[in-house]
Amino acid sequence: MTKETITGAEALMRSLENEGVTTLFGYPGGSIMPVYDALYDHTRTLNHILVRHEQGAVHAAQGYARVSGRVGCAIVTSGPGATNTITGIADAMIDSTPMVVICGQVGTAMLGTDAFQEVDVVNVTSPITKWSYQIRRAEDVAWAVSRAFYIAKSGRPGPVVLDFAKNAQTGKVEFQPAKVDFIRSYDPTPQPTAESIEQAVELINKSERPLVLVGQGVELGNARDELCTFIEKINAPAGCTFLGMSALPTDHPLNVGRLGMHGNYAPNVMTNKCDLLIAVGMRFDDRVTGNLNTYAKQAKVIHLDIDPSEFNKNVKVDVAVLGDCKQTLAAITEKVGNACHKEWIEGFKPYAEMEYTKVIDKAIHPKKGPILMAEVINKVTEATNNEGVLVTDVGQNQMFGCRYFKFTKGRSVVTSGGCGTMGFGLPAAIGATFGAPERTICLFVGDGGLQMTIQELGTIMEQKAPVKIILLNNNFLGNVRQWQEMFFNHRYSFTPMMNPDYELISKAYDIPCETVVERENLDAAIQRMLSTDGPYLLQCAVLEEDNILPMTPPGANVDEMLLEIK
């Protein structure tokens, strides 16, 4: 039987369809034009979203992946098209987001000649990807695509780059689908040892003051149910990392709040009082640990992770349990005894009450003065019945959003954690609307971050993507301004922002918009936003010098949180 002969570009389309891809984010250009020509005949199966900048394509692919659990996919041209994706690729790598980025490239005969829009993409991206590969022949397309998706989604997820030479796009191949599900020396699903499980069980059974640290690995491993069963059996309080917040319902009785620099007071203080830390799918980031020299030195440490490179990287562990946390949590839960740590859990309450009185109550129930960021976020999450998806940009909008948004469902947090990428929020929210079209996507963004990728309002206009944009406008680069206030003697060096008229801009993009200045108008405005089909921009004029508290100062001990600025 004669196989069909097609171009490498057409082989890419069919290979993407074989991987179950339905949504692509991209921007055409000279070196990727044969692929876009092939895409012209596949628009019934491959929904291509034309972004307004290549950075928007990768962030949108990230947002899509984070809420859907599928691999995000972006297509761009060579040279500046490829280099414009670098920020998003690095962001996806550190936040373990599965993504495949396909870049055009000049023909192989021109490689190394400094041809028009030639950049050595493979060497540029190798340090920030799980795999970066140049496709030089049409015959390699099916294999490379299958391998790319397998690597991106297996084990600890991450980004993969395929650098697609133009001659490989136009060359002919007798197409046959490929299925890569094994790579020699690559073990994405290591099996836990019986010894590590037994050692973990022994430490847990002996513990009187255990504290569970919940990371994004729980979400990535689809282990939310296993986590709940585990913490309920051992009756241990649990604190969540930035990206792990929706892995545990906010109202779960054992959820004691968020860890880290701007987390909750109780779990941070009690970190240095527990006798056992059980870290699940997290990497002991410096924003979680504070000063490593004093971090939980009194405690034994159990670390569950699928990536062995995380063990002992920042925090020395007593028991390393390598494997998929869906499997390892279940294995440990089966063997541990039921426990009661009532007195230990009660010890969190005075710190929680202190934080509520000194910080939270004042932030969400202000009596007078300008609108506060926390009250806006609190009202929005309540108006969605705590079922919305939180998307943030980076800055105070992010810190307030992650503190005051509440979660009842998994895969509900889309934020730039490890990289802290300003400009992430708007395109990521667009991607999230395609990854979870049945959910309400709430984007909290500052006036600084919005202007970094504001051109993606054009994508929203064209796609009518139903992003609910809540612009927290304080006319400052707020997070930097807070640090300048606290540590640089109020010297606000280049943090005040001169802003455009966002209502006029929104109108130009045919996006409904309103501005709220007075507190008494906020509730009704939120309801109008949520009841409007399609996108909406709600601009809230908030207190200019609002500060996000509590805060562990940089370099301080994790339990040295400030509840107020004096």
PDB file of C-alpha atoms in Angstrom, residues 19-299:
ATOM      1  CA  GLU A  19      -1.652  14.575  19.853  1.00  0.00           C
ATOM      2  CA  GLY A  20      -5.183  15.800  20.522  1.00  0.00           C
ATOM      3  CA  VAL A  21      -4.327  19.464  20.025  1.00  0.00           C
ATOM      4  CA  THR A  22      -7.389  21.608  19.396  1.00  0.00           C
ATOM      5  CA  THR A  23      -6.154  25.109  20.215  1.00  0.00           C
ATOM      6  CA  LEU A  24      -3.065  26.959  19.008  1.00  0.00           C
ATOM      7  CA  PHE A  25      -1.820  30.444  19.859  1.00  0.00           C
ATOM      8  CA  GLY A  26       0.441  32.099  17.353  1.00  0.00           C
ATOM      9  CA  TYR A  27       1.654  34.796  14.995  1.00  0.00           C
ATOM     10  CA  PRO A  28       2.729  34.184  11.393  1.00  0.00           C
ATOM     11  CA  GLY A  29       5.902  35.339   9.647  1.00  0.00           C
ATOM     12  CA  GLY A  30       8.253  34.556   6.797  1.00  0.00           C
ATOM     13  CA  SER A  31       9.989  31.447   8.112  1.00  0.00           C
ATOM     14  CA  ILE A  32       6.816  29.783   9.363  1.00  0.00           C
ATOM     15  CA  MET A  33       4.632  30.673   6.351  1.00  0.00           C
ATOM     16  CA  PRO A  34       4.456  27.133   4.907  1.00  0.00           C
ATOM     17  CA  VAL A  35       3.036  25.959   8.247  1.00  0.00           C
ATOM     18  CA  TYR A  36       0.403  28.683   8.220  1.00  0.00           C
ATOM     19  CA  ASP A  37      -0.473  27.787   4.646  1.00  0.00           C
ATOM     20  CA  ALA A  38      -1.050  24.188   5.750  1.00  0.00           C
ATOM     21  CA  LEU A  39      -3.039  25.400   8.748  1.00  0.00           C
ATOM     22  CA  TYR A  40      -5.451  27.121   6.333  1.00  0.00           C
ATOM     23  CA  ASP A  41      -6.907  23.692   5.526  1.00  0.00           C
ATOM     24  CA  HIS A  42      -7.144  22.522   9.163  1.00  0.00           C
ATOM     25  CA  THR A  43      -9.085  25.298  10.840  1.00  0.00           C
ATOM     26  CA  ARG A  44     -12.050  22.996  11.494  1.00  0.00           C
ATOM     27  CA  THR A  45      -9.925  20.857  13.826  1.00  0.00           C
ATOM     28  CA  LEU A  46      -7.203  23.283  14.935  1.00  0.00           C
ATOM     29  CA  ASN A  47      -8.529  26.528  16.389  1.00  0.00           C
ATOM     30  CA  HIS A  48      -5.763  29.090  15.875  1.00  0.00           C
ATOM     31  CA  ILE A  49      -5.866  32.195  18.055  1.00  0.00           C
ATOM     32  CA  LEU A  50      -4.047  35.133  16.469  1.00  0.00           C
ATOM     33  CA  VAL A  51      -2.324  37.027  19.284  1.00  0.00           C
ATOM     34  CA  ARG A  52      -0.836  40.492  18.893  1.00  0.00           C
ATOM     35  CA  HIS A  53       2.713  39.664  20.049  1.00  0.00           C
ATOM     36  CA  GLU A  54       4.644  36.402  20.332  1.00  0.00           C
ATOM     37  CA  GLN A  55       5.031  36.854  24.095  1.00  0.00           C
ATOM     38  CA  GLY A  56       1.244  36.837  24.221  1.00  0.00           C
ATOM     39  CA  ALA A  57       1.208  33.481  22.402  1.00  0.00           C
ATOM     40  CA  VAL A  58       3.351  31.688  24.972  1.00  0.00           C
ATOM     41  CA  HIS A  59       1.615  33.229  27.985  1.00  0.00           C
ATOM     42  CA  ALA A  60      -1.764  32.315  26.470  1.00  0.00           C
ATOM     43  CA  ALA A  61      -0.518  28.756  25.953  1.00  0.00           C
ATOM     44  CA  GLN A  62       0.533  28.743  29.624  1.00  0.00           C
ATOM     45  CA  GLY A  63      -2.891  29.916  30.790  1.00  0.00           C
ATOM     46  CA  TYR A  64      -4.552  27.295  28.610  1.00  0.00           C
ATOM     47  CA  ALA A  65      -2.339  24.536  30.022  1.00  0.00           C
ATOM     48  CA  ARG A  66      -2.704  25.563  33.654  1.00  0.00           C
ATOM     49  CA  VAL A  67      -6.500  25.411  33.730  1.00  0.00           C
ATOM     50  CA  SER A  68      -7.016  22.495  31.338  1.00  0.00           C
ATOM     51  CA  GLY A  69      -4.209  20.154  32.362  1.00  0.00           C
ATOM     52  CA  ARG A  70      -3.331  19.755  28.681  1.00  0.00           C
ATOM     53  CA  VAL A  71      -0.223  20.803  26.770  1.00  0.00           C
ATOM     54  CA  GLY A  72      -0.327  24.402  25.570  1.00  0.00           C
ATOM     55  CA  CYS A  73       0.894  25.051  22.038  1.00  0.00           C
ATOM     56  CA  ALA A  74       2.306  28.176  20.372  1.00  0.00           C
ATOM     57  CA  ILE A  75       3.554  28.761  16.815  1.00  0.00           C
ATOM     58  CA  VAL A  76       5.806  31.677  15.848  1.00  0.00           C
ATOM     59  CA  THR A  77       8.273  32.643  13.157  1.00  0.00           C
ATOM     60  CA  SER A  78      12.065  32.752  13.348  1.00  0.00           C
ATOM     61  CA  GLY A  79      14.402  35.460  14.656  1.00  0.00           C
ATOM     62  CA  PRO A  80      12.511  38.042  16.720  1.00  0.00           C
ATOM     63  CA  GLY A  81       9.398  35.865  16.643  1.00  0.00           C
ATOM     64  CA  ALA A  82      11.320  33.135  18.417  1.00  0.00           C
ATOM     65  CA  THR A  83      13.209  35.418  20.796  1.00  0.00           C
ATOM     66  CA  ASN A  84       9.948  37.091  21.820  1.00  0.00           C
ATOM     67  CA  THR A  85       8.885  33.749  23.299  1.00  0.00           C
ATOM     68  CA  ILE A  86      11.901  33.431  25.613  1.00  0.00           C
ATOM     69  CA  THR A  87      10.263  35.057  28.641  1.00  0.00           C
ATOM     70  CA  GLY A  88       7.246  32.761  28.461  1.00  0.00           C
ATOM     71  CA  ILE A  89       9.396  29.682  27.938  1.00  0.00           C
ATOM     72  CA  ALA A  90      11.513  30.520  30.993  1.00  0.00           C
ATOM     73  CA  ASP A  91       8.340  31.213  32.964  1.00  0.00           C
ATOM     74  CA  ALA A  92       6.885  27.833  31.967  1.00  0.00           C
ATOM     75  CA  MET A  93      10.086  26.037  32.884  1.00  0.00           C
ATOM     76  CA  ILE A  94      10.324  27.327  36.433  1.00  0.00           C
ATOM     77  CA  ASP A  95       6.567  26.909  37.007  1.00  0.00           C
ATOM     78  CA  SER A  96       6.450  23.398  35.462  1.00  0.00           C
ATOM     79  CA  THR A  97       3.904  24.249  32.767  1.00  0.00           C
ATOM     80  CA  PRO A  98       3.574  21.785  29.846  1.00  0.00           C
ATOM     81  CA  MET A  99       3.983  23.657  26.569  1.00  0.00           C
ATOM     82  CA  VAL A 100       5.283  23.056  23.046  1.00  0.00           C
ATOM     83  CA  VAL A 101       6.570  26.072  21.137  1.00  0.00           C
ATOM     84  CA  ILE A 102       7.102  25.641  17.390  1.00  0.00           C
ATOM     85  CA  CYS A 103       9.414  28.238  15.849  1.00  0.00           C
ATOM     86  CA  GLY A 104      10.129  28.787  12.193  1.00  0.00           C
ATOM     87  CA  GLN A 105      13.763  28.732  11.113  1.00  0.00           C
ATOM     88  CA  VAL A 106      15.718  29.507   7.958  1.00  0.00           C
ATOM     89  CA  GLY A 107      16.535  26.623   5.648  1.00  0.00           C
ATOM     90  CA  THR A 108      19.369  24.317   6.664  1.00  0.00           C
ATOM     91  CA  ALA A 109      21.531  25.491   3.764  1.00  0.00           C
ATOM     92  CA  MET A 110      21.505  28.996   5.277  1.00  0.00           C
ATOM     93  CA  LEU A 111      22.164  28.040   8.903  1.00  0.00           C
ATOM     94  CA  GLY A 112      25.227  29.782  10.298  1.00  0.00           C
ATOM     95  CA  THR A 113      25.297  32.469   7.600  1.00  0.00           C
ATOM     96  CA  ASP A 114      23.564  35.182   9.632  1.00  0.00           C
ATOM     97  CA  ALA A 115      20.649  34.927   7.239  1.00  0.00           C
ATOM     98  CA  PHE A 116      17.670  37.236   7.598  1.00  0.00           C
ATOM     99  CA  GLN A 117      15.893  36.472  10.897  1.00  0.00           C
ATOM    100  CA  GLU A 118      18.249  33.627  11.783  1.00  0.00           C
ATOM    101  CA  VAL A 119      18.771  33.020  15.511  1.00  0.00           C
ATOM    102  CA  ASP A 120      20.307  29.907  17.102  1.00  0.00           C
ATOM    103  CA  VAL A 121      17.074  29.029  18.873  1.00  0.00           C
ATOM    104  CA  VAL A 122      18.179  25.602  20.092  1.00  0.00           C
ATOM    105  CA  ASN A 123      21.183  26.932  21.989  1.00  0.00           C
ATOM    106  CA  VAL A 124      19.277  29.969  23.244  1.00  0.00           C
ATOM    107  CA  THR A 125      16.444  27.872  24.680  1.00  0.00           C
ATOM    108  CA  SER A 126      18.256  24.714  25.821  1.00  0.00           C
ATOM    109  CA  PRO A 127      18.822  25.986  29.402  1.00  0.00           C
ATOM    110  CA  ILE A 128      15.135  26.896  29.833  1.00  0.00           C
ATOM    111  CA  THR A 129      13.419  23.875  28.281  1.00  0.00           C
ATOM    112  CA  LYS A 130      13.052  20.171  28.938  1.00  0.00           C
ATOM    113  CA  TRP A 131      14.058  19.586  25.318  1.00  0.00           C
ATOM    114  CA  SER A 132      14.979  21.853  22.418  1.00  0.00           C
ATOM    115  CA  TYR A 133      15.324  20.310  18.956  1.00  0.00           C
ATOM    116  CA  GLN A 134      15.807  21.472  15.394  1.00  0.00           C
ATOM    117  CA  ILE A 135      13.751  19.687  12.737  1.00  0.00           C
ATOM    118  CA  ARG A 136      15.895  19.647   9.591  1.00  0.00           C
ATOM    119  CA  ARG A 137      14.034  17.046   7.502  1.00  0.00           C
ATOM    120  CA  ALA A 138      10.383  16.506   6.719  1.00  0.00           C
ATOM    121  CA  GLU A 139      10.914  12.836   7.604  1.00  0.00           C
ATOM    122  CA  ASP A 140      11.525  13.792  11.247  1.00  0.00           C
ATOM    123  CA  VAL A 141       8.376  15.842  11.833  1.00  0.00           C
ATOM    124  CA  ALA A 142       6.030  13.141  13.139  1.00  0.00           C
ATOM    125  CA  TRP A 143       8.659  11.677  15.473  1.00  0.00           C
ATOM    126  CA  ALA A 144       9.761  15.083  16.785  1.00  0.00           C
ATOM    127  CA  VAL A 145       6.216  16.256  17.520  1.00  0.00           C
ATOM    128  CA  SER A 146       5.271  13.069  19.341  1.00  0.00           C
ATOM    129  CA  ARG A 147       8.491  13.163  21.364  1.00  0.00           C
ATOM    130  CA  ALA A 148       7.968  16.838  22.172  1.00  0.00           C
ATOM    131  CA  PHE A 149       4.475  16.317  23.580  1.00  0.00           C
ATOM    132  CA  TYR A 150       5.559  13.228  25.497  1.00  0.00           C
ATOM    133  CA  ILE A 151       8.394  15.116  27.166  1.00  0.00           C
ATOM    134  CA  ALA A 152       6.333  18.255  27.828  1.00  0.00           C
ATOM    135  CA  LYS A 153       3.516  16.462  29.657  1.00  0.00           C
ATOM    136  CA  SER A 154       5.284  13.551  31.352  1.00  0.00           C
ATOM    137  CA  GLY A 155       7.024  13.516  34.709  1.00  0.00           C
ATOM    138  CA  ARG A 156       7.578  17.055  35.935  1.00  0.00           C
ATOM    139  CA  PRO A 157       5.950  19.007  33.090  1.00  0.00           C
ATOM    140  CA  GLY A 158       7.688  21.788  31.237  1.00  0.00           C
ATOM    141  CA  PRO A 159       8.240  23.544  27.915  1.00  0.00           C
ATOM    142  CA  VAL A 160       9.691  22.033  24.751  1.00  0.00           C
ATOM    143  CA  VAL A 161      10.861  23.969  21.681  1.00  0.00           C
ATOM    144  CA  LEU A 162      10.835  22.669  18.113  1.00  0.00           C
ATOM    145  CA  ASP A 163      12.928  24.773  15.736  1.00  0.00           C
ATOM    146  CA  PHE A 164      11.421  23.994  12.326  1.00  0.00           C
ATOM    147  CA  ALA A 165      13.740  24.651   9.367  1.00  0.00           C
ATOM    148  CA  LYS A 166      11.955  26.028   6.310  1.00  0.00           C
ATOM    149  CA  ASN A 167      13.181  23.291   3.970  1.00  0.00           C
ATOM    150  CA  ALA A 168      11.750  20.708   6.391  1.00  0.00           C
ATOM    151  CA  GLN A 169       8.419  22.514   6.162  1.00  0.00           C
ATOM    152  CA  THR A 170       8.352  22.420   2.356  1.00  0.00           C
ATOM    153  CA  GLY A 171      10.056  19.054   1.858  1.00  0.00           C
ATOM    154  CA  LYS A 172       7.976  15.978   1.039  1.00  0.00           C
ATOM    155  CA  VAL A 173       7.509  12.885   3.183  1.00  0.00           C
ATOM    156  CA  GLU A 174       5.507   9.679   3.084  1.00  0.00           C
ATOM    157  CA  PHE A 175       3.589  10.434   6.238  1.00  0.00           C
ATOM    158  CA  GLN A 176       3.050   7.923   8.991  1.00  0.00           C
ATOM    159  CA  PRO A 177       1.920   8.948  12.487  1.00  0.00           C
ATOM    160  CA  ALA A 178       4.437   8.408  15.278  1.00  0.00           C
ATOM    161  CA  LYS A 179       3.881   7.475  18.889  1.00  0.00           C
ATOM    162  CA  VAL A 180       6.726   8.117  21.310  1.00  0.00           C
ATOM    163  CA  ASP A 181       6.091   6.804  24.821  1.00  0.00           C
ATOM    164  CA  PHE A 182       9.593   5.733  25.809  1.00  0.00           C
ATOM    165  CA  ILE A 183      12.958   7.479  25.745  1.00  0.00           C
ATOM    166  CA  ARG A 184      16.083   5.702  26.882  1.00  0.00           C
ATOM    167  CA  SER A 185      17.593   7.276  30.032  1.00  0.00           C
ATOM    168  CA  TYR A 186      14.431   9.368  30.605  1.00  0.00           C
ATOM    169  CA  ASP A 187      12.329   8.073  33.490  1.00  0.00           C
ATOM    170  CA  PRO A 188       9.382  10.438  33.942  1.00  0.00           C
ATOM    171  CA  THR A 189       7.457   8.240  36.383  1.00  0.00           C
ATOM    172  CA  PRO A 190       9.954   6.797  38.863  1.00  0.00           C
ATOM    173  CA  GLN A 191       8.584   4.220  41.249  1.00  0.00           C
ATOM    174  CA  PRO A 192       8.901   4.936  44.980  1.00  0.00           C
ATOM    175  CA  THR A 193      10.921   2.506  47.010  1.00  0.00           C
ATOM    176  CA  ALA A 194       9.264   0.534  49.757  1.00  0.00           C
ATOM    177  CA  GLU A 195      12.009   1.732  52.090  1.00  0.00           C
ATOM    178  CA  SER A 196      11.229   5.414  51.539  1.00  0.00           C
ATOM    179  CA  ILE A 197       7.518   4.790  52.120  1.00  0.00           C
ATOM    180  CA  GLU A 198       8.231   2.919  55.349  1.00  0.00           C
ATOM    181  CA  GLN A 199      10.607   5.630  56.568  1.00  0.00           C
ATOM    182  CA  ALA A 200       8.024   8.322  55.868  1.00  0.00           C
ATOM    183  CA  VAL A 201       5.324   6.350  57.661  1.00  0.00           C
ATOM    184  CA  GLU A 202       7.565   5.893  60.691  1.00  0.00           C
ATOM    185  CA  LEU A 203       8.285   9.619  60.985  1.00  0.00           C
ATOM    186  CA  ILE A 204       4.628  10.544  60.528  1.00  0.00           C
ATOM    187  CA  ASN A 205       3.446   8.061  63.160  1.00  0.00           C
ATOM    188  CA  LYS A 206       5.978   9.433  65.656  1.00  0.00           C
ATOM    189  CA  SER A 207       5.203  13.076  64.937  1.00  0.00           C
ATOM    190  CA  GLU A 208       3.291  15.203  67.438  1.00  0.00           C
ATOM    191  CA  ARG A 209       3.375  18.456  65.457  1.00  0.00           C
ATOM    192  CA  PRO A 210       3.263  17.682  61.713  1.00  0.00           C
ATOM    193  CA  LEU A 211       2.803  20.382  59.074  1.00  0.00           C
ATOM    194  CA  VAL A 212       2.055  19.565  55.426  1.00  0.00           C
ATOM    195  CA  LEU A 213       3.331  21.909  52.714  1.00  0.00           C
ATOM    196  CA  VAL A 214       1.170  21.654  49.594  1.00  0.00           C
ATOM    197  CA  GLY A 215       2.766  22.540  46.262  1.00  0.00           C
ATOM    198  CA  GLN A 216       1.613  22.690  42.667  1.00  0.00           C
ATOM    199  CA  GLY A 217       2.789  19.119  42.208  1.00  0.00           C
ATOM    200  CA  VAL A 218      -0.489  18.023  43.786  1.00  0.00           C
ATOM    201  CA  GLU A 219      -2.409  19.752  40.977  1.00  0.00           C
ATOM    202  CA  LEU A 220      -0.028  18.555  38.274  1.00  0.00           C
ATOM    203  CA  GLY A 221      -0.317  14.997  39.591  1.00  0.00           C
ATOM    204  CA  ASN A 222      -4.134  15.167  39.828  1.00  0.00           C
ATOM    205  CA  ALA A 223      -3.786  14.196  43.475  1.00  0.00           C
ATOM    206  CA  ARG A 224      -6.236  16.567  45.196  1.00  0.00           C
ATOM    207  CA  ASP A 225      -8.365  13.697  46.529  1.00  0.00           C
ATOM    208  CA  GLU A 226      -5.307  11.778  47.711  1.00  0.00           C
ATOM    209  CA  LEU A 227      -4.044  14.878  49.503  1.00  0.00           C
ATOM    210  CA  CYS A 228      -7.313  15.391  51.370  1.00  0.00           C
ATOM    211  CA  THR A 229      -7.482  11.739  52.378  1.00  0.00           C
ATOM    212  CA  PHE A 230      -3.885  11.890  53.613  1.00  0.00           C
ATOM    213  CA  ILE A 231      -4.139  15.038  55.747  1.00  0.00           C
ATOM    214  CA  GLU A 232      -7.481  13.942  57.194  1.00  0.00           C
ATOM    215  CA  LYS A 233      -6.122  10.547  58.238  1.00  0.00           C
ATOM    216  CA  ILE A 234      -3.046  11.963  59.962  1.00  0.00           C
ATOM    217  CA  ASN A 235      -5.011  15.030  61.137  1.00  0.00           C
ATOM    218  CA  ALA A 236      -2.275  17.429  60.064  1.00  0.00           C
ATOM    219  CA  PRO A 237      -2.636  21.128  59.230  1.00  0.00           C
ATOM    220  CA  ALA A 238      -1.645  22.071  55.688  1.00  0.00           C
ATOM    221  CA  GLY A 239      -0.283  25.268  54.208  1.00  0.00           C
ATOM    222  CA  CYS A 240      -0.193  25.936  50.475  1.00  0.00           C
ATOM    223  CA  THR A 241       2.424  27.487  48.239  1.00  0.00           C
ATOM    224  CA  PHE A 242       1.668  30.208  45.726  1.00  0.00           C
ATOM    225  CA  LEU A 243       0.920  27.793  42.886  1.00  0.00           C
ATOM    226  CA  GLY A 244      -0.564  25.101  45.108  1.00  0.00           C
ATOM    227  CA  MET A 245      -3.393  27.169  46.561  1.00  0.00           C
ATOM    228  CA  SER A 246      -6.302  25.546  44.732  1.00  0.00           C
ATOM    229  CA  ALA A 247      -4.977  22.034  45.422  1.00  0.00           C
ATOM    230  CA  LEU A 248      -6.816  22.258  48.751  1.00  0.00           C
ATOM    231  CA  PRO A 249     -10.212  23.963  49.149  1.00  0.00           C
ATOM    232  CA  THR A 250      -9.855  27.254  50.999  1.00  0.00           C
ATOM    233  CA  ASP A 251     -12.519  26.270  53.505  1.00  0.00           C
ATOM    234  CA  HIS A 252     -11.059  22.836  54.293  1.00  0.00           C
ATOM    235  CA  PRO A 253     -10.781  22.680  58.103  1.00  0.00           C
ATOM    236  CA  LEU A 254      -7.117  21.628  57.906  1.00  0.00           C
ATOM    237  CA  ASN A 255      -6.135  24.387  55.474  1.00  0.00           C
ATOM    238  CA  VAL A 256      -4.220  26.905  57.579  1.00  0.00           C
ATOM    239  CA  GLY A 257      -3.436  29.295  54.732  1.00  0.00           C
ATOM    240  CA  ARG A 258      -0.695  30.257  52.353  1.00  0.00           C
ATOM    241  CA  LEU A 259       3.022  29.943  52.932  1.00  0.00           C
ATOM    242  CA  GLY A 260       5.668  32.480  52.094  1.00  0.00           C
ATOM    243  CA  MET A 261       6.689  36.128  52.155  1.00  0.00           C
ATOM    244  CA  HIS A 262       3.139  37.477  51.881  1.00  0.00           C
ATOM    245  CA  GLY A 263       1.404  34.340  53.111  1.00  0.00           C
ATOM    246  CA  ASN A 264      -0.571  33.854  56.282  1.00  0.00           C
ATOM    247  CA  TYR A 265       0.887  34.487  59.701  1.00  0.00           C
ATOM    248  CA  ALA A 266       0.033  31.169  61.364  1.00  0.00           C
ATOM    249  CA  PRO A 267       1.617  28.659  58.932  1.00  0.00           C
ATOM    250  CA  ASN A 268       4.769  30.743  58.673  1.00  0.00           C
ATOM    251  CA  VAL A 269       5.225  31.063  62.435  1.00  0.00           C
ATOM    252  CA  MET A 270       4.357  27.412  63.037  1.00  0.00           C
ATOM    253  CA  THR A 271       6.867  26.256  60.433  1.00  0.00           C
ATOM    254  CA  ASN A 272       9.522  26.946  63.031  1.00  0.00           C
ATOM    255  CA  LYS A 273       7.555  25.136  65.739  1.00  0.00           C
ATOM    256  CA  CYS A 274       6.564  21.897  64.012  1.00  0.00           C
ATOM    257  CA  ASP A 275       8.471  18.679  64.556  1.00  0.00           C
ATOM    258  CA  LEU A 276       7.819  17.326  61.050  1.00  0.00           C
ATOM    259  CA  LEU A 277       7.515  19.031  57.669  1.00  0.00           C
ATOM    260  CA  ILE A 278       5.874  16.989  54.928  1.00  0.00           C
ATOM    261  CA  ALA A 279       6.496  18.762  51.618  1.00  0.00           C
ATOM    262  CA  VAL A 280       4.382  17.526  48.699  1.00  0.00           C
ATOM    263  CA  GLY A 281       5.259  18.591  45.175  1.00  0.00           C
ATOM    264  CA  MET A 282       7.024  21.834  46.024  1.00  0.00           C
ATOM    265  CA  ARG A 283      10.570  23.128  45.651  1.00  0.00           C
ATOM    266  CA  PHE A 284      11.329  25.113  48.840  1.00  0.00           C
ATOM    267  CA  ASP A 285      11.510  28.401  46.976  1.00  0.00           C
ATOM    268  CA  ASP A 286      13.283  31.229  48.790  1.00  0.00           C
ATOM    269  CA  ARG A 287      10.031  33.194  49.011  1.00  0.00           C
ATOM    270  CA  VAL A 288       8.616  30.279  51.038  1.00  0.00           C
ATOM    271  CA  THR A 289      11.588  29.545  53.271  1.00  0.00           C
ATOM    272  CA  GLY A 290      12.975  32.967  54.099  1.00  0.00           C
ATOM    273  CA  ASN A 291      16.366  32.594  55.764  1.00  0.00           C
ATOM    274  CA  LEU A 292      17.458  29.014  55.082  1.00  0.00           C
ATOM    275  CA  ASN A 293      19.871  29.068  58.019  1.00  0.00           C
ATOM    276  CA  THR A 294      16.948  29.178  60.453  1.00  0.00           C
ATOM    277  CA  TYR A 295      14.218  27.466  58.418  1.00  0.00           C
ATOM    278  CA  ALA A 296      12.529  24.621  60.339  1.00  0.00           C
ATOM    279  CA  LYS A 297      15.799  23.498  61.931  1.00  0.00           C
ATOM    280  CA  GLN A 298      13.868  21.804  64.749  1.00  0.00           C
ATOM    281  CA  ALA A 299      11.906  19.592  62.351  1.00  0.00           C
TER     282      ALA A 299
END
